[in-house]
Amino acid sequence: MFKHQMSKNTEFVKFDKVDKSYDGKVLVVKDLNLNISEGEFITMLGPSGSGKTTCLMMLAGFETPTNGEIYLDSNPISNIPPHKRGIGMVFQNYALFPHMTVYENLAFPLRVRKVQKDEIDKKVDKALSMVSLSGFESRMPAQLSGGQQQRVAVARALVFDPAVVLMDEPLGALDKNLRESMQYEIKHIHENIGVTVVYVTHDQGEALTMSNRIAVFNDGKVQQLSSPDKLYEEPVNSFVAEFIGENNTFGGEVTDISKDVCKVKLQNGEILANPISVNSKGDKTTVSIRPERALINPKDKMDNNQTGKIEEVIYHGDHTRVRLDLLGNKEFILKVPNSSNELDLKLGNEIKVGWNSQDARALDPK
Ligand code: ADP
Ligand code: MG
């Protein structure tokens, strides 16, 4: 009951200097060092080909690291076969056994582990109730909707009380509404049973919704490992700023710098920014500003005050998206809440826009 108050192992899963090459030449995972806490929901997020599935396959035991070691609860696992690692799995295309009932699908991993019949019945019952499918024992997979099938797959991954559950794009085949409701469902199951989950997706919204922490992958390397809010508010480089959410960018060169602020000269002007990845005068940079951090007709004093010309206005229900031509950037996006309808957002109008230097992050040049 007080599980979360006990001292928990913050290195429950540990990737220690892990490299992986399939062909002996190219490293598709490079020097991965990643500690996952017991009970954590961690997501590996990144574009296709960035090495996410390879990491899961090494943890599951279907691939071997080229260098380095993976530890589970402080034990190196290289020499432990997949079925003895105590790891459950759900994959997008890891279909249910089509010729077996729901009950038989769930009983299968227990039979493999030589669990007694009455114990199997209890565990199948419990796993099905966890995914709200009690009473579906005798259905065949073909008699279930896509979402129900995926819930059975989740139940099957949990039924033998694994230490860790791996999920690789498990919702990829579902339509948008179902995908979103399944995100909450899986998140709630995790909160209820506290199992350690390593989740893989290329969908940033999904990662932000579900995770305690997110490891952003690109090109076989972790670019940033943070909580969802930190990842969005404080991206450490241009790749992360671009990959997570929207951002307005300006390329330029640092002309003055102190600890908290730097001056960046653009082709068409100058802005004050937050020096994140720049150190000295002359450094090239891409400055990143989230659309919601730039305000139209700001009432309070702001560090940066500019004028932009309205190029496009798109109504989005809860907000309006306004595209401006500002400081030479014709793709400068603003998001205006639809409660502020006193603004005159006519095409071609000039409007005042302001933002603070701390919200303009001077990152590595793109
Ligand atoms: P992701 O899951 O992020 O899309 P993967 O781990 O599947 O990325 O792939 C990373 C890289 O490794 C890609 O360049 C991919 O082509 C390559 N790769 C993946 N699996 C294999 C394999 N079994 N044999 C050879 N190359 C592979
Ligand atoms: Mg993959």
Short mmCIF file of C-alpha atoms and ligand atoms in Angstrom, two decimals:
data_model
loop_
_atom_site.label_atom_id
_atom_site.label_comp_id
_atom_site.label_asym_id
_atom_site.label_seq_id
_atom_site.Cartn_x
_atom_site.Cartn_y
_atom_site.Cartn_z
CA MET A 1 0.00 0.00 0.00
CA PHE A 2 2.82 2.38 0.81
CA LYS A 3 4.86 1.07 -2.05
CA HIS A 4 5.76 4.52 -3.32
CA GLN A 5 7.15 5.48 0.10
CA MET A 6 9.54 2.56 0.32
CA SER A 7 12.99 3.20 -1.02
CA LYS A 8 12.61 2.28 -4.65
CA ASN A 9 15.32 1.15 -6.97
CA THR A 10 16.12 4.04 -9.31
CA GLU A 11 18.26 1.70 -11.43
CA PHE A 12 15.69 -1.06 -11.78
CA VAL A 13 16.50 -1.21 -15.49
CA LYS A 14 19.94 0.04 -16.42
CA PHE A 15 21.42 0.40 -19.89
CA ASP A 16 25.14 0.75 -19.28
CA LYS A 17 27.22 2.05 -22.22
CA VAL A 18 25.15 0.06 -24.69
CA ASP A 19 26.04 0.11 -28.40
CA LYS A 20 24.27 -1.87 -31.08
CA SER A 21 25.33 -2.59 -34.63
CA TYR A 22 23.52 -5.05 -36.91
CA ASP A 23 26.15 -5.09 -39.64
CA GLY A 24 29.34 -4.64 -37.65
CA LYS A 25 29.78 -1.16 -39.17
CA VAL A 26 27.02 1.32 -38.35
CA LEU A 27 25.98 1.87 -34.74
CA VAL A 28 22.19 2.22 -34.59
CA VAL A 29 22.34 2.67 -30.79
CA LYS A 30 25.30 4.69 -29.53
CA ASP A 31 26.61 4.68 -25.97
CA LEU A 32 23.18 4.42 -24.35
CA ASN A 33 23.22 5.12 -20.61
CA LEU A 34 19.71 5.05 -19.18
CA ASN A 35 18.42 4.30 -15.69
CA ILE A 36 14.75 3.46 -15.25
CA SER A 37 13.15 3.53 -11.80
CA GLU A 38 11.02 0.75 -10.42
CA GLY A 39 7.37 1.54 -11.17
CA GLU A 40 8.21 4.28 -13.65
CA PHE A 41 6.43 4.84 -16.97
CA ILE A 42 9.20 5.83 -19.33
CA THR A 43 8.78 6.49 -23.03
CA MET A 44 11.33 6.30 -25.80
CA LEU A 45 10.19 8.90 -28.31
CA GLY A 46 11.81 9.60 -31.65
CA PRO A 47 11.48 9.49 -35.43
CA SER A 48 11.40 6.24 -37.36
CA GLY A 49 14.83 4.58 -37.49
CA SER A 50 16.20 6.33 -34.39
CA GLY A 51 16.84 3.03 -32.56
CA LYS A 52 13.84 2.75 -30.20
CA THR A 53 12.71 -0.76 -31.15
CA THR A 54 16.31 -1.97 -31.11
CA CYS A 55 16.57 -0.85 -27.47
CA LEU A 56 13.39 -2.72 -26.54
CA MET A 57 14.55 -5.84 -28.38
CA MET A 58 17.81 -5.81 -26.42
CA LEU A 59 15.93 -5.40 -23.14
CA ALA A 60 13.52 -8.20 -24.09
CA GLY A 61 16.39 -10.47 -25.10
CA PHE A 62 15.71 -10.84 -28.83
CA GLU A 63 18.83 -8.84 -29.72
CA THR A 64 22.23 -8.69 -28.00
CA PRO A 65 24.13 -5.46 -27.31
CA THR A 66 27.31 -5.12 -29.38
CA ASN A 67 28.99 -3.39 -26.43
CA GLY A 68 27.88 -2.67 -22.88
CA GLU A 69 25.44 -4.43 -20.57
CA ILE A 70 21.81 -4.20 -19.52
CA TYR A 71 20.88 -4.80 -15.86
CA LEU A 72 17.51 -5.76 -14.45
CA ASP A 73 17.18 -5.28 -10.68
CA SER A 74 20.99 -5.10 -10.45
CA ASN A 75 21.59 -8.34 -12.39
CA PRO A 76 23.25 -8.38 -15.83
CA ILE A 77 20.79 -9.99 -18.24
CA SER A 78 22.86 -10.76 -21.34
CA ASN A 79 22.90 -14.47 -20.58
CA ILE A 80 19.27 -14.79 -19.52
CA PRO A 81 16.92 -16.02 -22.28
CA PRO A 82 13.85 -13.85 -23.10
CA HIS A 83 11.24 -16.02 -21.34
CA LYS A 84 13.20 -16.00 -18.09
CA ARG A 85 13.55 -12.20 -17.86
CA GLY A 86 10.08 -11.64 -16.39
CA ILE A 87 9.22 -9.12 -19.10
CA GLY A 88 5.77 -8.71 -20.68
CA MET A 89 5.35 -7.32 -24.18
CA VAL A 90 2.74 -5.59 -26.31
CA PHE A 91 3.56 -4.76 -29.91
CA GLN A 92 1.54 -3.12 -32.65
CA ASN A 93 1.71 -6.24 -34.77
CA TYR A 94 2.09 -8.76 -31.97
CA ALA A 95 -1.34 -10.18 -32.68
CA LEU A 96 -3.36 -12.43 -30.42
CA PHE A 97 -3.40 -16.13 -31.31
CA PRO A 98 -6.41 -16.06 -33.67
CA HIS A 99 -7.46 -19.69 -33.12
CA MET A 100 -7.53 -19.35 -29.31
CA THR A 101 -10.22 -17.82 -27.12
CA VAL A 102 -9.45 -14.78 -24.98
CA TYR A 103 -9.08 -17.12 -21.99
CA GLU A 104 -6.63 -19.35 -23.86
CA ASN A 105 -4.62 -16.34 -25.05
CA LEU A 106 -4.19 -15.15 -21.47
CA ALA A 107 -3.59 -18.63 -20.05
CA PHE A 108 -0.80 -19.27 -22.57
CA PRO A 109 2.03 -17.30 -20.87
CA LEU A 110 0.99 -18.86 -17.54
CA ARG A 111 1.03 -22.42 -18.92
CA VAL A 112 4.50 -21.78 -20.33
CA ARG A 113 5.51 -20.84 -16.79
CA LYS A 114 3.93 -24.01 -15.37
CA VAL A 115 1.29 -22.23 -13.30
CA GLN A 116 -1.45 -24.47 -11.76
CA LYS A 117 -4.94 -24.50 -13.35
CA ASP A 118 -6.83 -22.81 -10.48
CA GLU A 119 -4.13 -20.16 -10.18
CA ILE A 120 -4.39 -19.58 -13.96
CA ASP A 121 -8.15 -19.01 -13.64
CA LYS A 122 -7.60 -16.43 -10.90
CA LYS A 123 -4.89 -14.57 -12.76
CA VAL A 124 -6.86 -14.52 -16.04
CA ASP A 125 -9.89 -13.16 -14.14
CA LYS A 126 -7.82 -10.42 -12.54
CA ALA A 127 -6.06 -9.41 -15.77
CA LEU A 128 -9.35 -9.22 -17.70
CA SER A 129 -10.97 -7.08 -15.04
CA MET A 130 -7.94 -4.76 -15.15
CA VAL A 131 -8.70 -4.00 -18.81
CA SER A 132 -12.50 -3.97 -18.27
CA LEU A 133 -13.12 -7.15 -20.28
CA SER A 134 -14.54 -9.46 -17.61
CA GLY A 135 -16.96 -11.88 -19.23
CA PHE A 136 -15.14 -11.98 -22.58
CA GLU A 137 -13.25 -15.22 -21.78
CA SER A 138 -14.83 -17.37 -24.47
CA ARG A 139 -14.75 -14.86 -27.35
CA MET A 140 -12.43 -15.44 -30.27
CA PRO A 141 -10.15 -12.49 -31.21
CA ALA A 142 -12.06 -11.99 -34.48
CA GLN A 143 -15.22 -11.34 -32.42
CA LEU A 144 -13.58 -8.33 -30.73
CA SER A 145 -13.11 -4.74 -31.90
CA GLY A 146 -9.57 -3.43 -32.52
CA GLY A 147 -9.52 -1.66 -29.17
CA GLN A 148 -10.75 -4.75 -27.33
CA GLN A 149 -8.10 -6.89 -29.02
CA GLN A 150 -5.41 -4.46 -27.96
CA ARG A 151 -6.74 -4.53 -24.39
CA VAL A 152 -6.52 -8.33 -24.42
CA ALA A 153 -2.91 -7.95 -25.63
CA VAL A 154 -2.24 -5.61 -22.68
CA ALA A 155 -3.88 -8.10 -20.28
CA ARG A 156 -1.78 -10.92 -21.74
CA ALA A 157 1.41 -8.90 -21.12
CA LEU A 158 0.39 -8.30 -17.49
CA VAL A 159 -1.14 -11.66 -16.59
CA PHE A 160 2.05 -13.27 -15.26
CA ASP A 161 2.93 -10.29 -13.01
CA PRO A 162 6.04 -9.28 -14.96
CA ALA A 163 8.63 -6.96 -13.42
CA VAL A 164 8.66 -4.85 -16.58
CA VAL A 165 6.25 -4.40 -19.49
CA LEU A 166 7.51 -3.27 -22.88
CA MET A 167 5.12 -1.64 -25.33
CA ASP A 168 6.23 -0.84 -28.86
CA GLU A 169 3.77 1.47 -30.68
CA PRO A 170 0.89 -0.60 -29.24
CA LEU A 171 -1.80 1.86 -30.37
CA GLY A 172 -0.43 2.54 -33.85
CA ALA A 173 -3.13 0.55 -35.64
CA LEU A 174 -6.08 2.22 -33.88
CA ASP A 175 -8.01 5.25 -35.07
CA LYS A 176 -7.49 8.60 -33.36
CA ASN A 177 -10.35 8.56 -30.83
CA LEU A 178 -9.73 5.00 -29.75
CA ARG A 179 -6.01 5.66 -29.55
CA GLU A 180 -6.57 8.60 -27.22
CA SER A 181 -8.93 6.74 -24.91
CA MET A 182 -6.52 3.77 -24.81
CA GLN A 183 -3.70 6.14 -23.82
CA TYR A 184 -5.64 7.08 -20.68
CA GLU A 185 -6.62 3.47 -20.06
CA ILE A 186 -3.04 2.21 -20.17
CA LYS A 187 -1.92 5.15 -18.04
CA HIS A 188 -4.56 4.30 -15.41
CA ILE A 189 -3.63 0.62 -15.40
CA HIS A 190 -0.04 1.67 -14.80
CA GLU A 191 -1.08 3.95 -11.94
CA ASN A 192 -3.15 1.17 -10.37
CA ILE A 193 -0.63 -1.66 -10.48
CA GLY A 194 2.64 0.27 -10.47
CA VAL A 195 4.48 -2.02 -12.90
CA THR A 196 7.53 -0.58 -14.66
CA VAL A 197 6.60 0.32 -18.25
CA VAL A 198 8.98 1.04 -21.11
CA TYR A 199 6.87 2.47 -23.92
CA VAL A 200 7.91 3.29 -27.47
CA THR A 201 6.19 5.75 -29.77
CA HIS A 202 6.96 8.27 -32.49
CA ASP A 203 3.88 10.28 -31.43
CA GLN A 204 4.87 13.18 -29.18
CA GLY A 205 1.31 13.80 -27.96
CA GLU A 206 1.07 10.20 -26.81
CA ALA A 207 4.43 10.45 -25.02
CA LEU A 208 3.47 13.72 -23.27
CA THR A 209 0.12 12.30 -22.13
CA MET A 210 1.32 9.00 -20.74
CA SER A 211 4.85 9.24 -19.37
CA ASN A 212 6.63 10.04 -16.12
CA ARG A 213 9.76 10.67 -18.16
CA ILE A 214 10.55 10.74 -21.86
CA ALA A 215 13.83 9.88 -23.55
CA VAL A 216 13.96 11.63 -26.92
CA PHE A 217 15.93 9.57 -29.44
CA ASN A 218 17.55 10.72 -32.62
CA ASP A 219 20.11 8.87 -34.67
CA GLY A 220 20.73 6.22 -31.98
CA LYS A 221 21.37 8.73 -29.19
CA VAL A 222 19.27 10.09 -26.35
CA GLN A 223 18.94 13.83 -27.01
CA GLN A 224 17.15 14.68 -23.77
CA LEU A 225 15.71 12.75 -20.84
CA SER A 226 13.11 14.76 -18.90
CA SER A 227 9.61 14.94 -17.55
CA PRO A 228 7.02 15.90 -20.22
CA ASP A 229 6.65 19.50 -19.01
CA LYS A 230 10.38 20.09 -18.86
CA LEU A 231 10.88 18.60 -22.29
CA TYR A 232 8.30 20.97 -23.75
CA GLU A 233 9.26 24.09 -21.75
CA GLU A 234 13.03 23.59 -21.68
CA PRO A 235 14.27 21.75 -24.76
CA VAL A 236 18.06 21.49 -24.63
CA ASN A 237 18.68 21.52 -28.35
CA SER A 238 17.11 22.42 -31.68
CA PHE A 239 16.18 18.83 -32.49
CA VAL A 240 14.08 18.46 -29.32
CA ALA A 241 12.55 21.94 -29.71
CA GLU A 242 11.48 21.02 -33.24
CA PHE A 243 10.32 17.48 -32.48
CA ILE A 244 8.18 18.32 -29.44
CA GLY A 245 5.37 20.79 -30.08
CA GLU A 246 5.63 23.80 -32.32
CA ASN A 247 8.29 26.46 -32.25
CA ASN A 248 9.20 29.69 -34.03
CA THR A 249 12.83 29.91 -34.99
CA PHE A 250 15.31 32.63 -35.90
CA GLY A 251 18.82 31.96 -37.12
CA GLY A 252 21.46 34.46 -36.04
CA GLU A 253 24.73 35.23 -34.32
CA VAL A 254 25.47 36.19 -30.72
CA THR A 255 26.78 39.76 -30.44
CA ASP A 256 26.69 40.15 -26.66
CA ILE A 257 26.28 37.69 -23.80
CA SER A 258 25.98 37.58 -20.02
CA LYS A 259 24.83 34.79 -17.72
CA ASP A 260 21.07 35.19 -18.22
CA VAL A 261 20.68 36.94 -21.52
CA CYS A 262 22.30 37.25 -24.90
CA LYS A 263 21.80 39.54 -27.85
CA VAL A 264 21.31 37.79 -31.17
CA LYS A 265 21.75 39.60 -34.45
CA LEU A 266 19.42 38.36 -37.18
CA GLN A 267 19.45 39.18 -40.86
CA ASN A 268 16.58 41.64 -40.22
CA GLY A 269 17.00 42.87 -36.66
CA GLU A 270 17.99 41.81 -33.22
CA ILE A 271 16.45 39.89 -30.30
CA LEU A 272 17.23 39.24 -26.66
CA ALA A 273 17.39 35.55 -25.82
CA ASN A 274 18.13 32.99 -23.14
CA PRO A 275 21.67 31.61 -23.71
CA ILE A 276 21.17 27.81 -23.56
CA SER A 277 23.69 26.37 -26.02
CA VAL A 278 25.77 29.47 -26.74
CA ASN A 279 28.82 30.62 -24.79
CA SER A 280 30.43 33.54 -26.48
CA LYS A 281 30.17 36.36 -28.98
CA GLY A 282 30.25 35.12 -32.55
CA ASP A 283 28.46 31.82 -31.77
CA LYS A 284 25.88 30.89 -34.38
CA THR A 285 22.50 29.98 -32.95
CA THR A 286 18.88 29.11 -33.70
CA VAL A 287 16.54 30.87 -31.29
CA SER A 288 13.36 28.95 -30.43
CA ILE A 289 10.14 30.56 -29.14
CA ARG A 290 6.96 28.59 -28.37
CA PRO A 291 3.90 30.11 -30.12
CA GLU A 292 2.02 30.62 -26.83
CA ARG A 293 4.93 32.57 -25.32
CA ALA A 294 4.58 35.37 -27.86
CA LEU A 295 1.72 37.73 -26.99
CA ILE A 296 -0.27 40.11 -29.15
CA ASN A 297 -0.51 43.69 -27.80
CA PRO A 298 1.10 42.70 -24.49
CA LYS A 299 -0.10 44.74 -21.51
CA ASP A 300 3.01 44.07 -19.43
CA LYS A 301 6.46 45.20 -20.43
CA MET A 302 8.34 42.59 -22.41
CA ASP A 303 12.02 42.21 -23.31
CA ASN A 304 11.29 41.86 -27.01
CA ASN A 305 8.77 44.09 -28.78
CA GLN A 306 8.25 43.65 -32.50
CA THR A 307 5.70 44.33 -35.19
CA GLY A 308 4.44 41.61 -37.50
CA LYS A 309 2.15 41.53 -40.51
CA ILE A 310 -0.77 39.07 -40.46
CA GLU A 311 -0.36 36.56 -43.30
CA GLU A 312 -2.96 33.96 -42.32
CA VAL A 313 -5.66 33.40 -39.69
CA ILE A 314 -7.04 29.92 -39.01
CA TYR A 315 -9.88 29.19 -36.61
CA HIS A 316 -9.21 26.10 -34.47
CA GLY A 317 -12.19 25.98 -32.12
CA ASP A 318 -10.54 26.68 -28.78
CA HIS A 319 -7.90 28.99 -30.25
CA THR A 320 -7.02 30.84 -33.41
CA ARG A 321 -3.74 30.30 -35.17
CA VAL A 322 -2.21 33.42 -36.62
CA ARG A 323 0.71 33.34 -39.03
CA LEU A 324 2.83 36.46 -39.19
CA ASP A 325 5.68 37.89 -41.17
CA LEU A 326 7.92 39.04 -38.36
CA LEU A 327 11.64 39.89 -38.35
CA GLY A 328 11.96 38.24 -41.75
CA ASN A 329 10.30 35.01 -40.59
CA LYS A 330 7.12 34.51 -42.67
CA GLU A 331 6.18 31.42 -40.65
CA PHE A 332 5.96 33.04 -37.22
CA ILE A 333 2.99 31.35 -35.48
CA LEU A 334 0.90 32.73 -32.63
CA LYS A 335 -1.91 31.00 -30.78
CA VAL A 336 -4.67 33.32 -29.62
CA PRO A 337 -7.28 31.99 -27.15
CA ASN A 338 -10.77 32.48 -28.62
CA SER A 339 -11.89 34.27 -25.49
CA SER A 340 -9.82 37.31 -26.54
CA ASN A 341 -12.04 38.31 -29.45
CA GLU A 342 -11.48 42.04 -29.11
CA LEU A 343 -8.43 41.68 -31.40
CA ASP A 344 -8.71 42.74 -35.02
CA LEU A 345 -7.07 39.86 -36.84
CA LYS A 346 -7.47 41.01 -40.44
CA LEU A 347 -5.08 39.81 -43.12
CA GLY A 348 -2.43 42.41 -43.86
CA ASN A 349 -2.84 44.22 -40.53
CA GLU A 350 0.29 45.12 -38.61
CA ILE A 351 0.20 43.97 -34.97
CA LYS A 352 2.48 44.34 -31.98
CA VAL A 353 3.99 41.16 -30.58
CA GLY A 354 6.11 40.77 -27.46
CA TRP A 355 7.94 38.01 -25.61
CA ASN A 356 10.43 37.73 -22.79
CA SER A 357 14.08 36.88 -23.36
CA GLN A 358 13.86 33.85 -21.05
CA ASP A 359 11.25 32.31 -23.43
CA ALA A 360 13.51 32.76 -26.46
CA ARG A 361 15.97 29.91 -26.16
CA ALA A 362 19.26 30.37 -28.01
CA LEU A 363 20.04 26.76 -29.06
CA ASP A 364 22.50 25.09 -31.41
CA PRO A 365 22.25 26.32 -35.03
CA LYS A 366 20.06 24.16 -37.30
P1 ADP B 1 12.86 2.78 -34.55
O1 ADP B 1 12.16 1.74 -33.73
O2 ADP B 1 13.24 4.00 -33.77
O3 ADP B 1 12.11 3.13 -35.79
P2 ADP B 1 14.80 0.69 -35.13
O4 ADP B 1 15.43 0.30 -33.84
O5 ADP B 1 13.76 -0.21 -35.67
O6 ADP B 1 14.27 2.19 -35.03
O7 ADP B 1 15.95 0.83 -36.23
C1 ADP B 1 17.13 1.53 -36.03
C2 ADP B 1 18.04 1.28 -37.22
O8 ADP B 1 18.43 -0.08 -37.24
C3 ADP B 1 17.38 1.56 -38.55
O9 ADP B 1 18.34 2.12 -39.41
C4 ADP B 1 16.96 0.18 -39.03
O10 ADP B 1 16.93 0.12 -40.42
C5 ADP B 1 18.06 -0.69 -38.46
N1 ADP B 1 17.56 -2.06 -38.13
C6 ADP B 1 16.54 -2.36 -37.30
N2 ADP B 1 16.37 -3.69 -37.18
C7 ADP B 1 17.32 -4.26 -37.97
C8 ADP B 1 17.67 -5.61 -38.26
N3 ADP B 1 17.03 -6.66 -37.71
N4 ADP B 1 18.72 -5.80 -39.10
C9 ADP B 1 19.39 -4.75 -39.64
N5 ADP B 1 19.11 -3.46 -39.40
C10 ADP B 1 18.09 -3.20 -38.57
MG MG B 2 10.27 0.87 -34.04
#
